[in-house]
mmCIF file of C-alpha atoms in Angstrom:
data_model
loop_
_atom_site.group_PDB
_atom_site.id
_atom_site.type_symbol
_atom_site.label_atom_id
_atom_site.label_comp_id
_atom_site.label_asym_id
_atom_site.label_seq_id
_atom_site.Cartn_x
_atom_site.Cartn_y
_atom_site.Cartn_z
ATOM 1 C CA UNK P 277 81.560 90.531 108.763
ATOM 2 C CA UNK P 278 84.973 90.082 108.322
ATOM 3 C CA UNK P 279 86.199 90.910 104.729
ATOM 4 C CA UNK P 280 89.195 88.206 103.959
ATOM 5 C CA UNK P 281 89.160 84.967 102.437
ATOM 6 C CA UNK P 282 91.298 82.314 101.928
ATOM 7 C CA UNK P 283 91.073 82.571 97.879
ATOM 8 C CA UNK P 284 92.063 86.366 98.424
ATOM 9 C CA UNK P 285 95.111 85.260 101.344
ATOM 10 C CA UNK P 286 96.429 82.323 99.213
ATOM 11 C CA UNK P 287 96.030 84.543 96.527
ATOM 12 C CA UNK P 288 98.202 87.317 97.937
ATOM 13 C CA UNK P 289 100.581 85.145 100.137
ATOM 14 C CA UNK P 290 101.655 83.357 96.245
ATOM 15 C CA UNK P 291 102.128 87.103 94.920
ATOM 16 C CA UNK P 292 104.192 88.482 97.877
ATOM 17 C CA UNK P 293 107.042 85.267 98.360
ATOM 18 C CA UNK P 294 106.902 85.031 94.203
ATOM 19 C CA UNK P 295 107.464 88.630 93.834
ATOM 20 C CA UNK P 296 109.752 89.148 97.160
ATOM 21 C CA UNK P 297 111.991 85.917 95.832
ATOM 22 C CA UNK P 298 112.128 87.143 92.339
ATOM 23 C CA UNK P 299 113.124 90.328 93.739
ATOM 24 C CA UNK P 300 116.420 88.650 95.560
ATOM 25 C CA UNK P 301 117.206 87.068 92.341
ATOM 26 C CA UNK P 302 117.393 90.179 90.220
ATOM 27 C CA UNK P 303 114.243 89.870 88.345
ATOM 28 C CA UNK P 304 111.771 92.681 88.509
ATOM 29 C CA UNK P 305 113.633 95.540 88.994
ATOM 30 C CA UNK P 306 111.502 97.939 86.395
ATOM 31 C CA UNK P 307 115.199 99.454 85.793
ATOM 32 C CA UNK P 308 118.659 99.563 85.749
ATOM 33 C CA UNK P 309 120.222 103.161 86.416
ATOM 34 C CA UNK P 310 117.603 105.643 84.954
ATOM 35 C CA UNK P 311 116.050 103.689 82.296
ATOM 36 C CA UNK P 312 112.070 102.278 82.918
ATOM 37 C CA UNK P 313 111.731 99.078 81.153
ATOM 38 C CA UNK P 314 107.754 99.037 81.152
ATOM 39 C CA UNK P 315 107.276 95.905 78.469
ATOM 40 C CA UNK P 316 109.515 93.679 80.879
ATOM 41 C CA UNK P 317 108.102 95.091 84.445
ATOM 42 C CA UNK P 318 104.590 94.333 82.430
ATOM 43 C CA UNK P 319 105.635 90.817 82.076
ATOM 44 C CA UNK P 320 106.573 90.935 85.148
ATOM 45 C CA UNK P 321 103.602 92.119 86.852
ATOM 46 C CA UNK P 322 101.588 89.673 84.689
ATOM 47 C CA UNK P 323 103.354 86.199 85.444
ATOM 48 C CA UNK P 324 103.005 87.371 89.446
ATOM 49 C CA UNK P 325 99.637 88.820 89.397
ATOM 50 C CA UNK P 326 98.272 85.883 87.716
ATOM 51 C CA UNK P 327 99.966 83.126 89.258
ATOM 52 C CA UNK P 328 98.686 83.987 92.706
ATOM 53 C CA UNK P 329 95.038 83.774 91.386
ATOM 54 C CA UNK P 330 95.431 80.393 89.301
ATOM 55 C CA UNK P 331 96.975 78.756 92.196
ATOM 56 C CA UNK P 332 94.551 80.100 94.491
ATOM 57 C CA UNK P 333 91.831 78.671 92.356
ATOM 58 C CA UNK P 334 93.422 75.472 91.701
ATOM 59 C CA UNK P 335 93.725 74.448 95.753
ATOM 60 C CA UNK P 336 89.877 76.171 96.448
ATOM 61 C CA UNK P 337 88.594 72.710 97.143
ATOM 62 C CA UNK P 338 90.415 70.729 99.039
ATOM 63 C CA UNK P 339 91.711 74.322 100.856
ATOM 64 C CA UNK P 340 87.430 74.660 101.460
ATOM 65 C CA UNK P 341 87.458 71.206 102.560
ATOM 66 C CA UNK P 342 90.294 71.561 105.331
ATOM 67 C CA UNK P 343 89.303 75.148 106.548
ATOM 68 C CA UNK P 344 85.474 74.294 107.565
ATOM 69 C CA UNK P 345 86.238 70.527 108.148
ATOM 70 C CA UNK P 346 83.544 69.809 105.814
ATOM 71 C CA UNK P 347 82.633 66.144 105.247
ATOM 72 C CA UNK P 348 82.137 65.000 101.588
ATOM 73 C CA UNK P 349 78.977 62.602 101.672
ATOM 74 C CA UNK P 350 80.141 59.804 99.573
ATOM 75 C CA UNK P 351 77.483 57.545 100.764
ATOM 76 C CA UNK P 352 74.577 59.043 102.448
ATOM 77 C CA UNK P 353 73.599 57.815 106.011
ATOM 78 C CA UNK P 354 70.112 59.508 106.569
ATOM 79 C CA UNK P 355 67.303 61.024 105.178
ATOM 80 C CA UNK P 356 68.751 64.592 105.058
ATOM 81 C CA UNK P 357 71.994 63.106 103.285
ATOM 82 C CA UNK P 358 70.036 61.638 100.968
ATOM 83 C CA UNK P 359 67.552 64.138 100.159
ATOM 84 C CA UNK P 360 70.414 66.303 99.907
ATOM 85 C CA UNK P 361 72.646 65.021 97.513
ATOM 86 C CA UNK P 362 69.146 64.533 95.138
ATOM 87 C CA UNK P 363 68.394 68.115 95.271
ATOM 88 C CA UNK P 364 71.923 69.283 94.288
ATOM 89 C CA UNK P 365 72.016 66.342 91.383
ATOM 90 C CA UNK P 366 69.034 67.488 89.835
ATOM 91 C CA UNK P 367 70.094 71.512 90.142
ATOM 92 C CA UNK P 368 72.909 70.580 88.735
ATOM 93 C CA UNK P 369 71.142 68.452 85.996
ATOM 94 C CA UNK P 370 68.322 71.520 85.287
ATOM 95 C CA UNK P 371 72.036 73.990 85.273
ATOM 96 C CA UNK P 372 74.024 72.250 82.854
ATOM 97 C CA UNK P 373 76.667 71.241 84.900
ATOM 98 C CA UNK P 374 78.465 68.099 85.921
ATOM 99 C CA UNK P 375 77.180 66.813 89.695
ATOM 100 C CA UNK P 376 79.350 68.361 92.491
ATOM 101 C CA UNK P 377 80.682 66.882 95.358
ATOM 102 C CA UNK P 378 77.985 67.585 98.190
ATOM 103 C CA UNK P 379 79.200 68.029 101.839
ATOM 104 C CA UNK P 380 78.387 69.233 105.297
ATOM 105 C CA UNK P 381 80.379 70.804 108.499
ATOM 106 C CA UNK P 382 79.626 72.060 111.364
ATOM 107 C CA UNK P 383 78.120 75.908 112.395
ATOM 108 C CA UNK P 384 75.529 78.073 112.097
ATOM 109 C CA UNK P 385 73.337 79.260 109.369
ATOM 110 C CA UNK P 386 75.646 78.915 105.943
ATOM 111 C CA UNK P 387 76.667 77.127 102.769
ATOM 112 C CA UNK P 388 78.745 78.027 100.079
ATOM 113 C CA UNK P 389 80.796 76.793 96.603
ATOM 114 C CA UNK P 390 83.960 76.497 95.413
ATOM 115 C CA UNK P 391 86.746 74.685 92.539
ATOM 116 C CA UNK P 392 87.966 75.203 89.834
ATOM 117 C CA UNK P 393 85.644 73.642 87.114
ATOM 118 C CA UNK P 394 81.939 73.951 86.690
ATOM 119 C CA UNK P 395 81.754 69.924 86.079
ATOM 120 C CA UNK P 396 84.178 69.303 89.285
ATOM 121 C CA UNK P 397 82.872 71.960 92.058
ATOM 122 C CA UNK P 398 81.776 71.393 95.922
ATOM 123 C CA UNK P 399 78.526 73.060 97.478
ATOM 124 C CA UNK P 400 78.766 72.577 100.921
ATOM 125 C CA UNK P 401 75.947 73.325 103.587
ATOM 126 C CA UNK P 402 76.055 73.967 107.613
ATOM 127 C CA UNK P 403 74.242 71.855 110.085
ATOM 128 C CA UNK P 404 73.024 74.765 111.125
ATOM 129 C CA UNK P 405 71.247 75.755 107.954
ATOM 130 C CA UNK P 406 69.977 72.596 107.512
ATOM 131 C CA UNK P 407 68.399 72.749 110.836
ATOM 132 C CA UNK P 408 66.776 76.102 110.857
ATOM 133 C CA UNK P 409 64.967 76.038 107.336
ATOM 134 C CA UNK P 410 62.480 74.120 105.533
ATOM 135 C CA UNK P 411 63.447 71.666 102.698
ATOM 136 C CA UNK P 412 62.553 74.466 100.411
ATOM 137 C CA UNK P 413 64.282 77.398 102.095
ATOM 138 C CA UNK P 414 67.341 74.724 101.773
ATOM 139 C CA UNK P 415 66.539 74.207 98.207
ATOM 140 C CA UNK P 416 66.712 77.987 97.475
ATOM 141 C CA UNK P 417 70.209 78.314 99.219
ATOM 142 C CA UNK P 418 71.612 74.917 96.922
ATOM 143 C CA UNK P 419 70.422 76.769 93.735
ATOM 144 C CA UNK P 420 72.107 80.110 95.096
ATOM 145 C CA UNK P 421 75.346 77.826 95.068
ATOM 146 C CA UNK P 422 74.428 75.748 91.880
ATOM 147 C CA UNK P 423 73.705 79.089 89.951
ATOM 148 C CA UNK P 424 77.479 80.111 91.167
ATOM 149 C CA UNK P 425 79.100 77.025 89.876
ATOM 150 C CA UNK P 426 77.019 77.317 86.618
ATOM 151 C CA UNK P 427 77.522 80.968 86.172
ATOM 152 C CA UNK P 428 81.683 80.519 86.334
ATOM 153 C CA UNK P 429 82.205 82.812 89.161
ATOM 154 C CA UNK P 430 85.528 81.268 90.542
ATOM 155 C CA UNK P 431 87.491 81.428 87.127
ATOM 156 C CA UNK P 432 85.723 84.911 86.797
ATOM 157 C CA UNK P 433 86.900 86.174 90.167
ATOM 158 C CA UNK P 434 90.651 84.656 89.355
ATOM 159 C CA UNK P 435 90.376 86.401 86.375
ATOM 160 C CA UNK P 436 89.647 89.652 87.959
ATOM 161 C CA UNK P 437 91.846 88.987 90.841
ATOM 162 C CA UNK P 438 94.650 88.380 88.255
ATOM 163 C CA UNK P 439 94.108 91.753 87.120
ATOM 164 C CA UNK P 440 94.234 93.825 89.895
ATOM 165 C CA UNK P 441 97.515 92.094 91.433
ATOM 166 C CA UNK P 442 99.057 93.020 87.897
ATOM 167 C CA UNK P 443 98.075 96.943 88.301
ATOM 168 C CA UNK P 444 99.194 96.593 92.075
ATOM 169 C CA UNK P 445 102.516 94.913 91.109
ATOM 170 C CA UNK P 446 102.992 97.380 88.151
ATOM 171 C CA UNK P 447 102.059 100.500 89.789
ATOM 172 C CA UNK P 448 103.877 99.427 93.111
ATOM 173 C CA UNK P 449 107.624 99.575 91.311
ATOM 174 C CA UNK P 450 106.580 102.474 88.676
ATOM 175 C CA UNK P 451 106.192 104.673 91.615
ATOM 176 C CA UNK P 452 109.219 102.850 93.477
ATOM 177 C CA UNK P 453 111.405 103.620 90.526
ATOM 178 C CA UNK P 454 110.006 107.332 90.574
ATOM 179 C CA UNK P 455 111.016 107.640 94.329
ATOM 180 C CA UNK P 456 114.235 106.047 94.219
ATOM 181 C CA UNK P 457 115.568 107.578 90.759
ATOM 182 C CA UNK P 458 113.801 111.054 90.801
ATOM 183 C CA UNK P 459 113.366 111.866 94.717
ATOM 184 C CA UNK P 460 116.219 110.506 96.297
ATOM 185 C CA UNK P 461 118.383 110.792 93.159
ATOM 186 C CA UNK P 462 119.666 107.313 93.534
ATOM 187 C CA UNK P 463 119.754 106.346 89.361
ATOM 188 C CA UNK P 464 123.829 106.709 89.222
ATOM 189 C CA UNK P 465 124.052 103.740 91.833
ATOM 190 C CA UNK P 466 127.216 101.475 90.974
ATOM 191 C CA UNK P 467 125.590 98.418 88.846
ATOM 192 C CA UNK P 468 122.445 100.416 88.470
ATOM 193 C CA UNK P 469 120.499 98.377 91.467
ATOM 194 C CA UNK P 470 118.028 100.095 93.574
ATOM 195 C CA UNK P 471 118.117 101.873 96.394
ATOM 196 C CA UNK P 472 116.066 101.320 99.902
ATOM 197 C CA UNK P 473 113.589 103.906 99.102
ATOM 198 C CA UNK P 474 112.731 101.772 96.061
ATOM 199 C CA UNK P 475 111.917 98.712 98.109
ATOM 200 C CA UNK P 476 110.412 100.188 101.028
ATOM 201 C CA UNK P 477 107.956 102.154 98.193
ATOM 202 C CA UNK P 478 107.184 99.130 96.627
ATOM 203 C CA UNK P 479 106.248 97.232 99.888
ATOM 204 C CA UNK P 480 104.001 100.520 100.903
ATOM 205 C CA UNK P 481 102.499 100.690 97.212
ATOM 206 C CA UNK P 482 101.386 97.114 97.118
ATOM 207 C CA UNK P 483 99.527 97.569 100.598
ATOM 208 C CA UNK P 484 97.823 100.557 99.511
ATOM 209 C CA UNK P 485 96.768 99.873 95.977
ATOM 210 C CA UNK P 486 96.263 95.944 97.130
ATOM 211 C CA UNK P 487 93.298 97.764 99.187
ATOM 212 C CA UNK P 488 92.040 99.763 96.448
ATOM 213 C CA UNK P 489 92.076 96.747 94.306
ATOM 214 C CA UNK P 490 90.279 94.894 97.065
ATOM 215 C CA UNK P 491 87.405 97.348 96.588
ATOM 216 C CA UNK P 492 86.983 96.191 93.260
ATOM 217 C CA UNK P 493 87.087 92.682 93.900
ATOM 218 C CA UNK P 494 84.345 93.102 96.489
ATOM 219 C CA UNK P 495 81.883 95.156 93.985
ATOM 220 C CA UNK P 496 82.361 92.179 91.695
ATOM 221 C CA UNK P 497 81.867 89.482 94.533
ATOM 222 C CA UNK P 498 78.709 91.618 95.488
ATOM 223 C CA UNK P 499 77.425 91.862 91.898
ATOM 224 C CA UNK P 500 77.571 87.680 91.991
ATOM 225 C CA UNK P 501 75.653 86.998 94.682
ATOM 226 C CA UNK P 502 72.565 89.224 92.794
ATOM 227 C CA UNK P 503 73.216 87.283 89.992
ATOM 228 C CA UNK P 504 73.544 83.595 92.311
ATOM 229 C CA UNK P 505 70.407 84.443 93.577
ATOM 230 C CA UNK P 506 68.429 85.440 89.972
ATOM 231 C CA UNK P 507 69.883 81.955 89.307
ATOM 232 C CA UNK P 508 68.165 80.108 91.911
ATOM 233 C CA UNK P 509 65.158 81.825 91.259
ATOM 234 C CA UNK P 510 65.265 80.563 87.861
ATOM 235 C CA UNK P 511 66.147 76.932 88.593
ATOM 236 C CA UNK P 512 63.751 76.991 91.289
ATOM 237 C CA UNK P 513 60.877 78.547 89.028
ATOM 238 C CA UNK P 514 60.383 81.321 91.670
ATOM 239 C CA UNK P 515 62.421 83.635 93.572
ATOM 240 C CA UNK P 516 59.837 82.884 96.452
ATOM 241 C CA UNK P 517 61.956 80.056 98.191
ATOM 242 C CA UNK P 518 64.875 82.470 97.634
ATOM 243 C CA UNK P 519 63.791 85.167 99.503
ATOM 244 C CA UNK P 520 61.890 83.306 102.271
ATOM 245 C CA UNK P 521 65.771 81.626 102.386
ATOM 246 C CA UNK P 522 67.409 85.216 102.800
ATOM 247 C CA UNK P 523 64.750 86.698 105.445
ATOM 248 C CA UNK P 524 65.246 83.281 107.337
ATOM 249 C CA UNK P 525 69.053 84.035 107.391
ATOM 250 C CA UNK P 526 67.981 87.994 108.776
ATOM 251 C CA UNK P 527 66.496 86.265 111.565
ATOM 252 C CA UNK P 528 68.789 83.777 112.760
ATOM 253 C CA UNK P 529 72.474 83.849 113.513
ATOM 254 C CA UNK P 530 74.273 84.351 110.269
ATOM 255 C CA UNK P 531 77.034 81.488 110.836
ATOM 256 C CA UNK P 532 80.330 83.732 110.338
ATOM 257 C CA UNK P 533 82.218 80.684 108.170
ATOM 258 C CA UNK P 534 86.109 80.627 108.665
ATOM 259 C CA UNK P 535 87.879 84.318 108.073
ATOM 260 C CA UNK P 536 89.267 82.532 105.312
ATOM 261 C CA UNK P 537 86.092 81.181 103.105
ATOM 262 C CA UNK P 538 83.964 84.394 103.881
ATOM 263 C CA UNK P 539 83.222 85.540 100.779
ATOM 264 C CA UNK P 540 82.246 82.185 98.983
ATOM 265 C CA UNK P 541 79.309 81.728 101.666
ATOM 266 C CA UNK P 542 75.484 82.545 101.198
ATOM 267 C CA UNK P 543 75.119 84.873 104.237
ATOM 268 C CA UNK P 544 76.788 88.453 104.632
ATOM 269 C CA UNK P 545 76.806 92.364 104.302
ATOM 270 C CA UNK P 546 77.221 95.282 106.163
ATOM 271 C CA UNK P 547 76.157 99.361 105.349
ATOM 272 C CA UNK P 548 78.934 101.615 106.512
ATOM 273 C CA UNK P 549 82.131 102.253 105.556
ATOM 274 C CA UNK P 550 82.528 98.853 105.243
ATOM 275 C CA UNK P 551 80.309 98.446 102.623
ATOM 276 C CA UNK P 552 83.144 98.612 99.987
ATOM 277 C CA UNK P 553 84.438 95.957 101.122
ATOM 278 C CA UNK P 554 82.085 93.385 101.940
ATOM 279 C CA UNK P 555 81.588 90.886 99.586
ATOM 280 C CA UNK P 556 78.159 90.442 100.057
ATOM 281 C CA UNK P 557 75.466 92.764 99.491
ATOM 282 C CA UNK P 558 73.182 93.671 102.675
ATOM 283 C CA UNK P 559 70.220 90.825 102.876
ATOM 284 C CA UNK P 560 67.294 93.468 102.026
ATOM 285 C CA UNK P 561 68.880 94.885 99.228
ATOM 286 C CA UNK P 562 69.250 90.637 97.615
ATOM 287 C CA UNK P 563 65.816 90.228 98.813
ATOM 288 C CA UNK P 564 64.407 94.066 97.315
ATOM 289 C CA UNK P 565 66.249 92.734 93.753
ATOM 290 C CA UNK P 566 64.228 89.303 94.266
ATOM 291 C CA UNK P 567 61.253 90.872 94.550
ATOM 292 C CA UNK P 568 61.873 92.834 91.144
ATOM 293 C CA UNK P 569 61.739 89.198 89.393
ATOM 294 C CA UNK P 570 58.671 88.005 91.084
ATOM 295 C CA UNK P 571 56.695 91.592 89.983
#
């Protein structure tokens, strides 16, 4: 399964043109000559790592929307559209939350949930799910996404993402500066700019530590779907449907959503290496944890 999404992309496309543009403009630098400024490179670090997050989170919908072609159902034309916008409005209603927009697209076995708010969010399920479960295998996978919306996990996530991009920023130019003004001597440079070896560092750093921060990201984004499925057990009254829902997807193809909404869908998770950074636990390990509820 293919790792990236397009709340981690956005997320890191914002961070690299705002901190690449500051950069031209002379704001950033964690120094002039030999002197480390680490309140104003913290500043720094802070107003880039956490404006690619926020943004990230504030375009999740309509970014959702345009990446599966997912169809909001404003007015329900059959059955299933009906059925299935009364399902999610009384999750919702048993949740706490304000009703979301419900929609479908095309593909295999999937759903998944996005925006910003809890009272403002959009669950969207596959054709393909819809097709190869029962109404109550279905059920299950809308109070997996419900228990996601109610349970705050896209302002959590930006939260977390914000952090990490501020220790990968940060880091990035402390060991930049190091390089530039303690290897390659460069801190008596006329104006007291940096050198090339303080750039190219910094570009090196942020891909390296961007991956160990990714590893974090994906523990937490692994740690949610336990939780999103605990929650669907609860709103459900049984993590029966749940796990029927989760052995259904181990038996029929998974639905691989677009590279770039990956980690906000229900299916997912590898062993291996890349285990660390999937963002989805493997599905007999969610249904094993389900099965702790029901004994």
């Amino acid at each position: 399964m293919k790792r990236i999404v397009l709340f981690i992309a956005t997320n890191l496309a914002v961070m690299l043109v705002l901190s690449l543009v500051l950069s031209l403009l002379g704001v950033g630098n964690p120094a002039r000559g030999s002197t480390l400024n680490l309140g104003s490179l913290l500043v720094f670090s802070l107003v880039v790592g956490f404006t690619g997050s926020i943004f990230s989170l504030l375009i999740s919908k309509p970014m959702a929307k345009w990446s599966t072609g997912a169809r909001v159902i404003d007015n329900p034309t059959s059955s299933t559209e009906l059925w299935l916008v009364n399902t999610v409005r009384a999750l919702s209603e048993r949740a706490g939350i304000g009703m979301p927009e419900v929609a479908v697209y095309d593909g295999d076995a999937n759903a998944f949930a996005t925006g910003a708010f809890k009272n403002s969010a959009l669950v969207a399920v596959s054709t393909g799910l819809l097709e190869s479960m029962n109404r109550d295998e279905v059920e299950a996978v809308l109070g997996h996404e419900i228990a996601h919306v109610a349970n705050g996990d896209m302002v959590t996530l930006t939260l977390i993402q914000g952090v990490v991009n501020t220790f990968v920023v940060f880091m990035a130019r402390v060991v930049g500066f190091f390089v530039d003004n303690v290897l390659l001597k460069n801190n008596n440079r006329e104006g007291g700019g940096r050198g090339i070896g303080y750039f190219v560092t910094v570009m090196v750093c942020e891909v390296l530590f961007g991956l160990l921060a990714s590893i974090i990201v994906a523990w937490f984004s692994r740690q949610r779907e336990f939780r999103a499925d605990a929650g669907s057990a609860k709103l459900l009254g049984s993590p029966t449907p749940m796990m029927h829902a989760l052995a259904r997807l181990g038996g029929v193809p998974p639905g691989e959503l677009p590279q770039s909404m990956q980690a906000l869908g229900i299916s997912g998770g590898k062993g291996g290496w890349g285990a660390l950074f999937a963002t989805h636990p493997p599905l007999e390990q969610r249904i094993a944890a389900l099965r702790g509820i029901q004994s």
